Short mmCIF file of C-alpha atoms in Angstrom, two decimals:
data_model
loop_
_atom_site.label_atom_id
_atom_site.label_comp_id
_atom_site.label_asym_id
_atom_site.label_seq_id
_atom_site.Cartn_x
_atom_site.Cartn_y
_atom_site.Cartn_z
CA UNK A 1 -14.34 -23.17 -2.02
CA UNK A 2 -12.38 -20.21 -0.87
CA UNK A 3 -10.34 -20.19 2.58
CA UNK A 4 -9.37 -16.65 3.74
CA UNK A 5 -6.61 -16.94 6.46
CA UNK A 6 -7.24 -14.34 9.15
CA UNK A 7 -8.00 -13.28 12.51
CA UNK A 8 -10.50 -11.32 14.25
CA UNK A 9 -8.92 -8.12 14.86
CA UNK A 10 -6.97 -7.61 11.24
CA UNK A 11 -8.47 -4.65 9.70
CA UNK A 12 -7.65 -5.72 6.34
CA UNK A 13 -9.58 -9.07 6.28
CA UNK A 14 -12.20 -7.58 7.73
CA UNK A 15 -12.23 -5.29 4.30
CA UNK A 16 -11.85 -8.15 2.31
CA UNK A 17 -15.07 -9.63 4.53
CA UNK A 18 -17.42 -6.37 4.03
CA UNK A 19 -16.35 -6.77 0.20
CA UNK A 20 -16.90 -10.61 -0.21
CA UNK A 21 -20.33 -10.30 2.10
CA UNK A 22 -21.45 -7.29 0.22
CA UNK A 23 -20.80 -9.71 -3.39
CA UNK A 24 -22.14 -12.57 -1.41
CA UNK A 25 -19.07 -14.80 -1.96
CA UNK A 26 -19.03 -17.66 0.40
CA UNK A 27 -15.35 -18.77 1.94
CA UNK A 28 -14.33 -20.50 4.89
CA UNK A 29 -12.27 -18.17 7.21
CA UNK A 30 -9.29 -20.10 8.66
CA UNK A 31 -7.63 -18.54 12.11
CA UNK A 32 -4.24 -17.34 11.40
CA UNK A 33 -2.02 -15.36 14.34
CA UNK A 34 0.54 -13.86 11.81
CA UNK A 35 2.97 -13.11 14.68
CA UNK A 36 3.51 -16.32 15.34
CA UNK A 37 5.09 -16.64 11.77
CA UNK A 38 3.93 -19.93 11.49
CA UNK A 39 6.39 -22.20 8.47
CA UNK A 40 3.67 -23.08 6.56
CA UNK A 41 2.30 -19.75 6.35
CA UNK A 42 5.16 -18.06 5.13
CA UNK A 43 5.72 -20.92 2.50
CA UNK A 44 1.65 -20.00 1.47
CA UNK A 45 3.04 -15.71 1.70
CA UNK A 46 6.47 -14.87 2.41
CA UNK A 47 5.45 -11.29 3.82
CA UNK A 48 3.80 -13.31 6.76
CA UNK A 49 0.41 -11.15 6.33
CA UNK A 50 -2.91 -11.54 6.27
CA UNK A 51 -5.41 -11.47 4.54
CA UNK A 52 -4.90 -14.34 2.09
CA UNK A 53 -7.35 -16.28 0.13
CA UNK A 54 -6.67 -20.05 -0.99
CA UNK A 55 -8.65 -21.86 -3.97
CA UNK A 56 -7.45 -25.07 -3.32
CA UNK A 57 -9.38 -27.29 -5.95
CA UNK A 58 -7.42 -24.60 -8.49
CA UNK A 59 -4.56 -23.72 -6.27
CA UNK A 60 -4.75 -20.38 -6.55
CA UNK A 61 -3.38 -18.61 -3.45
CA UNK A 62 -4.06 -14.19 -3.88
CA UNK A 63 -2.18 -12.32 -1.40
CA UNK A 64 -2.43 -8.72 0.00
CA UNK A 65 -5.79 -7.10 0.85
CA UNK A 66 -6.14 -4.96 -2.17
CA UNK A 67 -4.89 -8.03 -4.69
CA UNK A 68 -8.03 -9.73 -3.08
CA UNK A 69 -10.42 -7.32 -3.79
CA UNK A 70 -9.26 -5.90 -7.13
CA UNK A 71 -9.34 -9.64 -8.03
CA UNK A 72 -12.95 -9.89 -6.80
CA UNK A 73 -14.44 -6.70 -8.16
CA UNK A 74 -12.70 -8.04 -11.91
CA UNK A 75 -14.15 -11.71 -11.26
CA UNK A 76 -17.91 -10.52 -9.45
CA UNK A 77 -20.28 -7.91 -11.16
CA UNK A 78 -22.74 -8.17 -8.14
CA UNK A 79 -22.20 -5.34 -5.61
CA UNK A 80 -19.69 -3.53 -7.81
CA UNK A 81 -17.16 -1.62 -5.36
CA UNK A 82 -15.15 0.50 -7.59
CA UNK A 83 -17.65 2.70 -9.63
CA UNK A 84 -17.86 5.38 -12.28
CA UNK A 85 -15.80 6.49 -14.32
CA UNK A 86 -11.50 6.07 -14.27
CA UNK A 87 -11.40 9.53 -12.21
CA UNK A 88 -14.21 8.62 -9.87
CA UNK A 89 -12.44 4.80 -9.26
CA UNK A 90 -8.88 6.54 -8.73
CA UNK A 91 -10.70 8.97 -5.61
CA UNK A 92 -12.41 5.32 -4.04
CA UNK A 93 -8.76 4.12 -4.54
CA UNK A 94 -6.65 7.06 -3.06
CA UNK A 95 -9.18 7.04 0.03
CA UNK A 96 -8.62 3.50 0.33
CA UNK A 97 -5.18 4.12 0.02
CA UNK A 98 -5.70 6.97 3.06
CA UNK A 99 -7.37 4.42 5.30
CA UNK A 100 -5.25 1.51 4.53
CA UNK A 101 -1.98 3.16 5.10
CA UNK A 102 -2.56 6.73 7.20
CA UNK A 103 -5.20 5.53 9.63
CA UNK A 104 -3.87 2.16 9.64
CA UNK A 105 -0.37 3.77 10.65
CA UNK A 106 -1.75 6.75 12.88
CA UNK A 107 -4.59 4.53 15.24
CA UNK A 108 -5.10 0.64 14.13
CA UNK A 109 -1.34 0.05 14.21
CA UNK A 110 -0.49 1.32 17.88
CA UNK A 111 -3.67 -0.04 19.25
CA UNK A 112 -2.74 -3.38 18.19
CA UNK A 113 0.43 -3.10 19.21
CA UNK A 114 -0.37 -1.51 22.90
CA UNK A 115 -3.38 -3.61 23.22
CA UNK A 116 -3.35 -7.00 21.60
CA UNK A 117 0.13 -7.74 20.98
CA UNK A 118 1.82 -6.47 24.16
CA UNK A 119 -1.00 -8.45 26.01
CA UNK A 120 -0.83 -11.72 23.43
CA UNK A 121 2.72 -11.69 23.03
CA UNK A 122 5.05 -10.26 25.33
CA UNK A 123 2.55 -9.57 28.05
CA UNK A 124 3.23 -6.65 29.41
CA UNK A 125 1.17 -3.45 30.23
CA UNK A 126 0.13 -0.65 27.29
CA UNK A 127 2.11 2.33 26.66
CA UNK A 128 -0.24 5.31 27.92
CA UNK A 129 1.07 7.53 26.05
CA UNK A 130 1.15 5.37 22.46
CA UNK A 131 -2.76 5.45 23.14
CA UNK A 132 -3.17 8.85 23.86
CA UNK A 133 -1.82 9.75 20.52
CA UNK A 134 -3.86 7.14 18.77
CA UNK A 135 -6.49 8.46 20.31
CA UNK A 136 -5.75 12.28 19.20
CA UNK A 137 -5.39 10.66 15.62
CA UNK A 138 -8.44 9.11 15.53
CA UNK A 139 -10.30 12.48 16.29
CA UNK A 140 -8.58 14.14 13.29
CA UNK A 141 -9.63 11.29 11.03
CA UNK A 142 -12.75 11.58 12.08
CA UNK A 143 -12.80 14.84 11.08
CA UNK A 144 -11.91 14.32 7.46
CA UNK A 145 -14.70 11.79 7.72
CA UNK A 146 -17.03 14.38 8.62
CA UNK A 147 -15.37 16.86 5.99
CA UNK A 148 -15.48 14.01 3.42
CA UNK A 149 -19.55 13.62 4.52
CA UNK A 150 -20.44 17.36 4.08
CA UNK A 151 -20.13 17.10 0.45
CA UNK A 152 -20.96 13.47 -0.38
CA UNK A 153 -23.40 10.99 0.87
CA UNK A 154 -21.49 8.08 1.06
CA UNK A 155 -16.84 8.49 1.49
CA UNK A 156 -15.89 8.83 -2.22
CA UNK A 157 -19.01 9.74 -3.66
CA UNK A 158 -22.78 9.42 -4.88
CA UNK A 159 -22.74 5.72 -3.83
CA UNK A 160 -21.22 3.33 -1.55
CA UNK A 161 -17.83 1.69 -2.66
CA UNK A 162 -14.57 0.43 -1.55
CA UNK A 163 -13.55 3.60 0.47
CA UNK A 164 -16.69 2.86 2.86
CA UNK A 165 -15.71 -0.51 3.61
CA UNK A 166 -11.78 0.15 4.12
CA UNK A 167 -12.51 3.18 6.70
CA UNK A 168 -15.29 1.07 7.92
CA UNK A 169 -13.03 -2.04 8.34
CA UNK A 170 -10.32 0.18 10.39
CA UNK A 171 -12.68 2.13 12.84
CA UNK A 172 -14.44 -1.20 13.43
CA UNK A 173 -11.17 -2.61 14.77
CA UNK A 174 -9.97 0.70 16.75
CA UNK A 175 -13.36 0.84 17.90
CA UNK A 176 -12.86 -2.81 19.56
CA UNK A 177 -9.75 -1.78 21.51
CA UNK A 178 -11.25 1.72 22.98
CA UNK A 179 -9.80 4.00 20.38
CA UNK A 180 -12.96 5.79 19.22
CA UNK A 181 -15.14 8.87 20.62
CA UNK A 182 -17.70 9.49 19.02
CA UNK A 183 -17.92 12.95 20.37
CA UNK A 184 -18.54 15.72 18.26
CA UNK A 185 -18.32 13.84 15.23
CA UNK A 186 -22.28 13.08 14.59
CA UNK A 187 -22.00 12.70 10.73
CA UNK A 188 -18.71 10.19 10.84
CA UNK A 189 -21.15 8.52 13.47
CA UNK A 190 -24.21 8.40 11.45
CA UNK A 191 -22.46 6.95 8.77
CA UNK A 192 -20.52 4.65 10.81
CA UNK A 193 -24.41 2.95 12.40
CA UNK A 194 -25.14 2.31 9.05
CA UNK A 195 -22.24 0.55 8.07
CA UNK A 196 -22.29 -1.73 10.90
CA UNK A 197 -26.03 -2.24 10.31
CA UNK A 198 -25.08 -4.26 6.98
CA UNK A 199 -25.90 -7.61 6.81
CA UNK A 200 -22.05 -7.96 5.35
CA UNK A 201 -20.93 -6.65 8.74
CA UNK A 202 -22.68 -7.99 11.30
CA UNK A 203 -20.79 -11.50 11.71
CA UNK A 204 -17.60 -9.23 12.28
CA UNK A 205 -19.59 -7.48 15.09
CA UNK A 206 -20.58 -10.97 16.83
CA UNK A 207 -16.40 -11.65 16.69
CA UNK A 208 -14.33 -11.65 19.94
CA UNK A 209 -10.66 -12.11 20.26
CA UNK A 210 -9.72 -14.21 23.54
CA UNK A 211 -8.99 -11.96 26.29
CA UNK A 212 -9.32 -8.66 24.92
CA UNK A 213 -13.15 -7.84 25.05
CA UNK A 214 -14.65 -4.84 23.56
CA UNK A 215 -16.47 -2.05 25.15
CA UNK A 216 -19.90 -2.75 25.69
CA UNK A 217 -21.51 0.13 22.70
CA UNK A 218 -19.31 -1.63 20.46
CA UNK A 219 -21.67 -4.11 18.55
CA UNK A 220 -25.02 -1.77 19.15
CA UNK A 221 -26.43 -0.57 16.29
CA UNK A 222 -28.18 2.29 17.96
CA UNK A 223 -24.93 3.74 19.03
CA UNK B 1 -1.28 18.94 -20.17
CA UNK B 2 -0.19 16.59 -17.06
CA UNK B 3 1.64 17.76 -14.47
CA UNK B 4 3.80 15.26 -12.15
CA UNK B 5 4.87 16.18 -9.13
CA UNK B 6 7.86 14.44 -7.58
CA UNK B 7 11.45 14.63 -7.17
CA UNK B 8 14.33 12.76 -8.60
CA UNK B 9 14.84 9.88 -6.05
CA UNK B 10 11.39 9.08 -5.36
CA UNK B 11 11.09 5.12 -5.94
CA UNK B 12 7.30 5.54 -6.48
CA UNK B 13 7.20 8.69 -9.17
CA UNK B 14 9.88 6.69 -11.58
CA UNK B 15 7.27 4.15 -10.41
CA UNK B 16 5.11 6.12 -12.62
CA UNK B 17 7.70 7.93 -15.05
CA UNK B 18 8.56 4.26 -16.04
CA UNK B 19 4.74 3.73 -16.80
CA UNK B 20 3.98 6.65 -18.76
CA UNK B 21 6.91 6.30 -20.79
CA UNK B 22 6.08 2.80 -21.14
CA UNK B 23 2.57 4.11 -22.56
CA UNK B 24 3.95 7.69 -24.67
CA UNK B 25 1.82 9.74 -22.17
CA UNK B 26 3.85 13.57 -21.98
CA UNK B 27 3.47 15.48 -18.64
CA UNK B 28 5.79 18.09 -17.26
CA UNK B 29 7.63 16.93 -14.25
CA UNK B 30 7.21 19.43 -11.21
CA UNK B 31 9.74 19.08 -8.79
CA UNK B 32 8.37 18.73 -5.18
CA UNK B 33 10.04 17.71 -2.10
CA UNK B 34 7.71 16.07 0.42
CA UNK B 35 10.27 16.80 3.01
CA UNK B 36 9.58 20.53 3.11
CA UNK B 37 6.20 19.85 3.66
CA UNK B 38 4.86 23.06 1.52
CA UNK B 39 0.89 24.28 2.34
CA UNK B 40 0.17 24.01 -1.42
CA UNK B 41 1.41 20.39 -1.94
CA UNK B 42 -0.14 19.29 1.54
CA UNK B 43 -3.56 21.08 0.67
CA UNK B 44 -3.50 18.78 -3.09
CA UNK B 45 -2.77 15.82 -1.49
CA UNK B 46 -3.51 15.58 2.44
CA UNK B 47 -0.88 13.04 3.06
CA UNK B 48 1.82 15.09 1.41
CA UNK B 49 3.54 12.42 -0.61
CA UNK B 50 4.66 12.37 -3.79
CA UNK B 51 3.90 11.44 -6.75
CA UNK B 52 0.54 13.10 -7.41
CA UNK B 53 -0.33 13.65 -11.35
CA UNK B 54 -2.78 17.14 -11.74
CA UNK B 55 -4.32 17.72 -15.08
CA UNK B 56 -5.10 21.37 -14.54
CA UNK B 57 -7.45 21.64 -17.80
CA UNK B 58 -9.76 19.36 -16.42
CA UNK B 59 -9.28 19.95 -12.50
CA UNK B 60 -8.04 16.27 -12.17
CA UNK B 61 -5.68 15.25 -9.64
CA UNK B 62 -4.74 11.51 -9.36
CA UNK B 63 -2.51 10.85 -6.05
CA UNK B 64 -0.65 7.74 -5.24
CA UNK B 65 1.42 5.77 -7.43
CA UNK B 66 -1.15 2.69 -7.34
CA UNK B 67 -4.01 4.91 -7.93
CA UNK B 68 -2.06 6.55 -10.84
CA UNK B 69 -0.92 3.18 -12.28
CA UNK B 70 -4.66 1.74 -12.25
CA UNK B 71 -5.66 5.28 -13.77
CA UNK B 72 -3.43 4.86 -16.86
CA UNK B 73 -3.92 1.19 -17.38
CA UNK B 74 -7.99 1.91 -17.36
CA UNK B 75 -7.61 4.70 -19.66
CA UNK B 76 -4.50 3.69 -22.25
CA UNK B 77 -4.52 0.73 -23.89
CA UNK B 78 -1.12 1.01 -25.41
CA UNK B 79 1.46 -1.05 -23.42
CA UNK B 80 -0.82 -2.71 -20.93
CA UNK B 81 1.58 -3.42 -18.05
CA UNK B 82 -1.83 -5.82 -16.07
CA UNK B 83 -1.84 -8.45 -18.72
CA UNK B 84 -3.77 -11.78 -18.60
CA UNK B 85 -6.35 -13.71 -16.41
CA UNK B 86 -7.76 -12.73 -13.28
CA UNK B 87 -5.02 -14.79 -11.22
CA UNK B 88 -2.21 -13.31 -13.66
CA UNK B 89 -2.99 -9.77 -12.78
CA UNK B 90 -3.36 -10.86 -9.02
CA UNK B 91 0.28 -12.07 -8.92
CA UNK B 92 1.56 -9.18 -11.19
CA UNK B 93 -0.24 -6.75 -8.35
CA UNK B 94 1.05 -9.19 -5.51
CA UNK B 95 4.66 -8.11 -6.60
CA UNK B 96 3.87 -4.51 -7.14
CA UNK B 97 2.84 -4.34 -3.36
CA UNK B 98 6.26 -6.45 -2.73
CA UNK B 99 8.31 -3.97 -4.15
CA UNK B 100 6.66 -1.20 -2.92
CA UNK B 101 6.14 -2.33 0.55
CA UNK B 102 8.45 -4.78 1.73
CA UNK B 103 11.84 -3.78 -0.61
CA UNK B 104 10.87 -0.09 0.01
CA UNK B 105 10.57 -0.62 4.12
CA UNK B 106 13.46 -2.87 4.02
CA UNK B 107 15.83 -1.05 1.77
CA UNK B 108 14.87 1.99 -0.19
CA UNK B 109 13.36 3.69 3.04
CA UNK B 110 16.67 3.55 4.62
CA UNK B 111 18.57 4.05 2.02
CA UNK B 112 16.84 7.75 0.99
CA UNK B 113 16.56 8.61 5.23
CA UNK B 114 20.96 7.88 5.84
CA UNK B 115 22.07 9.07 2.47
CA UNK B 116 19.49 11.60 1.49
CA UNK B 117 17.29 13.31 4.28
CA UNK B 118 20.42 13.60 6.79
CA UNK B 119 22.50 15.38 4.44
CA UNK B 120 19.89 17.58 2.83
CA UNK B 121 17.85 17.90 6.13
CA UNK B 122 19.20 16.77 9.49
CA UNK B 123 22.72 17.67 8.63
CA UNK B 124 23.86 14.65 9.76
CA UNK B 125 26.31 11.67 9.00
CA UNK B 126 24.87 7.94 7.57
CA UNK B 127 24.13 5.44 10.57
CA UNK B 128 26.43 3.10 9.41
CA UNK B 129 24.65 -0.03 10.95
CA UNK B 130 21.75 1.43 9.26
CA UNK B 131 23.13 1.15 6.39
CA UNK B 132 24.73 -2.21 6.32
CA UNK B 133 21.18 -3.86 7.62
CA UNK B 134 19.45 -2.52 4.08
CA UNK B 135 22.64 -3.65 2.06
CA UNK B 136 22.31 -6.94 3.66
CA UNK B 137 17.79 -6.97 3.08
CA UNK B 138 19.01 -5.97 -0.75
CA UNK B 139 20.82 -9.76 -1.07
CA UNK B 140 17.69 -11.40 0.04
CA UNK B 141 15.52 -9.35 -2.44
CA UNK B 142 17.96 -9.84 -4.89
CA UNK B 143 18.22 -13.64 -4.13
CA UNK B 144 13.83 -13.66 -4.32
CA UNK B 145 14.58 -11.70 -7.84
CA UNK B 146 16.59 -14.84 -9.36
CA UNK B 147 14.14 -17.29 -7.56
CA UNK B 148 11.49 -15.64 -9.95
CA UNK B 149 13.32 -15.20 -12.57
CA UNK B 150 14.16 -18.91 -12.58
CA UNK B 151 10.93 -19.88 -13.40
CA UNK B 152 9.59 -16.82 -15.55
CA UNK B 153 11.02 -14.35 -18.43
CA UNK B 154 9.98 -11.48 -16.43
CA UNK B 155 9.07 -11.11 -13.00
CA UNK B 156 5.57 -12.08 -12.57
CA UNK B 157 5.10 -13.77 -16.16
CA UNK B 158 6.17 -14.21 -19.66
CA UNK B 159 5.61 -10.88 -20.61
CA UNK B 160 6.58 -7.42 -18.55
CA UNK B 161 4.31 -5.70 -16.52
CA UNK B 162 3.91 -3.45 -13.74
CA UNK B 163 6.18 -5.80 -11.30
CA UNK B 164 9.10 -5.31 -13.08
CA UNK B 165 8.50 -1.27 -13.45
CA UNK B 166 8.02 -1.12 -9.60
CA UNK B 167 11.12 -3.54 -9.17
CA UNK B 168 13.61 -1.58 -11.44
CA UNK B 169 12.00 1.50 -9.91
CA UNK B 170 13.30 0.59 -6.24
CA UNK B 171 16.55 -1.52 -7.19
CA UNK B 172 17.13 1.90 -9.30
CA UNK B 173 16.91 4.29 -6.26
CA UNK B 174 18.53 1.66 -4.12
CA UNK B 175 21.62 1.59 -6.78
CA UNK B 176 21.79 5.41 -6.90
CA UNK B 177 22.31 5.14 -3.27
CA UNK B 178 25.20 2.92 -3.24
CA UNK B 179 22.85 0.09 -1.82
CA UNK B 180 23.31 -2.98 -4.53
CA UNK B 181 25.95 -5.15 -4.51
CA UNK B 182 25.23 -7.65 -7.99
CA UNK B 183 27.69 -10.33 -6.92
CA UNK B 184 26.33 -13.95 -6.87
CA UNK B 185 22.93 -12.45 -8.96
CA UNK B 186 23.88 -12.80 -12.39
CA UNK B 187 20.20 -13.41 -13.33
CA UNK B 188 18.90 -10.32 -11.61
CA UNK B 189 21.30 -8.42 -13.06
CA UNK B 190 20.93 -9.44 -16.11
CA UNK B 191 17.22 -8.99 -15.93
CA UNK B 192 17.94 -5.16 -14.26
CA UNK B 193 20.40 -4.08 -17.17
CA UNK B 194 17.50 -4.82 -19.77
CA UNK B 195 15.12 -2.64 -18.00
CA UNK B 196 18.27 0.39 -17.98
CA UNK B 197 18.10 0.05 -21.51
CA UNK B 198 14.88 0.80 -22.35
CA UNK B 199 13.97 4.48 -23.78
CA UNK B 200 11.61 4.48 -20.95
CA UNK B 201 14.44 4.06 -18.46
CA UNK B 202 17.12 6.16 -20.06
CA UNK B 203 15.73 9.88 -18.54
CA UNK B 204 15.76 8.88 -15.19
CA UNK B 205 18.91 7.23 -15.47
CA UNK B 206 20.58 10.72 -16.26
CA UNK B 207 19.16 12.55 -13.36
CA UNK B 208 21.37 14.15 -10.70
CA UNK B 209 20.04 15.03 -7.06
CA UNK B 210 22.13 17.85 -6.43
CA UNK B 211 25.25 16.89 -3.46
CA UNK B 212 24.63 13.17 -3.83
CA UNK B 213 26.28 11.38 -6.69
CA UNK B 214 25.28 8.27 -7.90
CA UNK B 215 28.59 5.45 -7.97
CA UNK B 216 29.96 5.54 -11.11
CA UNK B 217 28.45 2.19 -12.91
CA UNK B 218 24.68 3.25 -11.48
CA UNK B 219 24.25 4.53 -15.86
CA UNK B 220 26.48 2.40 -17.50
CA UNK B 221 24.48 0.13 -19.71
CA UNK B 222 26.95 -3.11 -19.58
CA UNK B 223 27.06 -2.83 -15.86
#
């Protein structure tokens, strides 16, 4: 049986969780608070993140988000996440890439850091101004979202993939901490309902993180 | 034809120079530098990073040096660099991500911002603390390098793969930049001077950026 080592609010297990519920994968999700650096964590991954995802009964540990799910779409035909041909994979992979790294940098990074780690960890009071330029970000991402959505029906192209699930798995978290308006941006929206109405997402939706409660349109499907 | 845009101390296009020549796959290097932050680069690649690969017969355009490794191993058999099982490749991508993430925040980034981007852009002299801080992260990667090597020929296995191209990619950049000391890491060393000597090494080795010499042993092949 598979134990992924996470917590609620990481973007990146929650891609590994869309991918593994979309390819029906059980696993047992174990809590892990990465900035606590915990000793047996970093003996398990010596970069301290998560996601990570333990076989014990073959002890095999894989490590990094996109290890996990490169290693799953190899292992699992069902569901298959990176389609077409070797051109059409490398476009799911560079918006992956985009999400991962330039959203994750520009809006899930600061709201994490002014919202759940200043509160968690060193308890003091959110930067305004950090959010207000998350916040900016987030409406320019949006509208590559909606750019990406004029010409395809689904992120990277004709069908749902990887790329859908990574930009779903960020917004879902800077949605959470307040970072979204929806606002002008009907077709990132549109997109976004049907994402969350997934049966692969909807245990992610149910999710809270102890003290840090979402706004109340978060988990709706209708909005 | 491809077409490879980068520039002579990015960690991530010898990256993919080491690949290709790895593989035999020709392309004409175009020399960009993401710095200058040019319309045409940024409206290729949104994120305005380099490398991106364009095959201009075909209107292809692979961007990121993940995305373009994945490409060529999908596509060109010769010299697979993501050899073995499922797990293997796992822990041959774990180490890619290492390299590029945690040795490139740690010591490459650094590095290229003290000793490149404040004399070419900023004007500027080296932070020296700055400096010493990424000389002293290069010990500890160099100290994980002979932990691995301890127990395997090449970095992730018993054959070489894309960890050790990433690896000698950064160290390479990192050496350029007057940022390795080898003392007390005779196995890493060791390990580093076979990948200098391969034909796929020996181009880059003989590239100049113009104002900042490399130290004087960063070529030599017994060194």
């Amino acid at each position: 049986m598979w134990q992924l080592y996470q917590f609620p609010l990481c973007p990146f297990s929650r891609k590994v969780r869309l991918l593994l519920g979309e390819k029906g994968i059980g696993y047992e999700p174990v809590r892990e608070s990465p900035w606590l650096r915990r000793d047996e964590f970093l003996d398990l991954n010596p970069t301290g993140q998560v996601p990570v995802m333990v076989d014990t009964d073959r002890g095999v540990a894989l490590i990094d988000s996109t290890v996990i799910c490169e290693f799953f779409e190899e292992t699992v035909d069902k569901a298959a996440m990176l389609n077409g041909t070797a051109v059409d994979r490398a476009e799911i992979r560079r918006l992956v890439v985009w999400f991962d790294s330039n959203f994750f940098r520009d809006i899930t990074a600061p709201l994490l850091e002014e919202r759940m780690i200043k509160r968690l960890v060193h308890r003091t009071a959110p930067d305004a101004r950090a959010l207000r330029d998350a916040m900016k970000a987030a409406v320019g991402h949006l509208d590559y979202i909606d750019y990406l959505l004029d010409h395809r029906t689904w992120l990277a192209g004709p069908t749902m993939s990887l790329a859908d699930l990574a930009a779903a798995a960020q917004i879902s978290i800077a949605d959470y901490l307040g970072g979204i308006d929806w606002k002008s941006h009907e077709q990132a929206k549109r997109w976004y309902v049907g994402m969350k109405s997934r049966p692969s997402f909807r245990p992610l939706l149910s999710e809270r993180m102890d003290g840090i409660p979402p706004p109340s349109d978060y988990d709706k499907l209708d909005d």
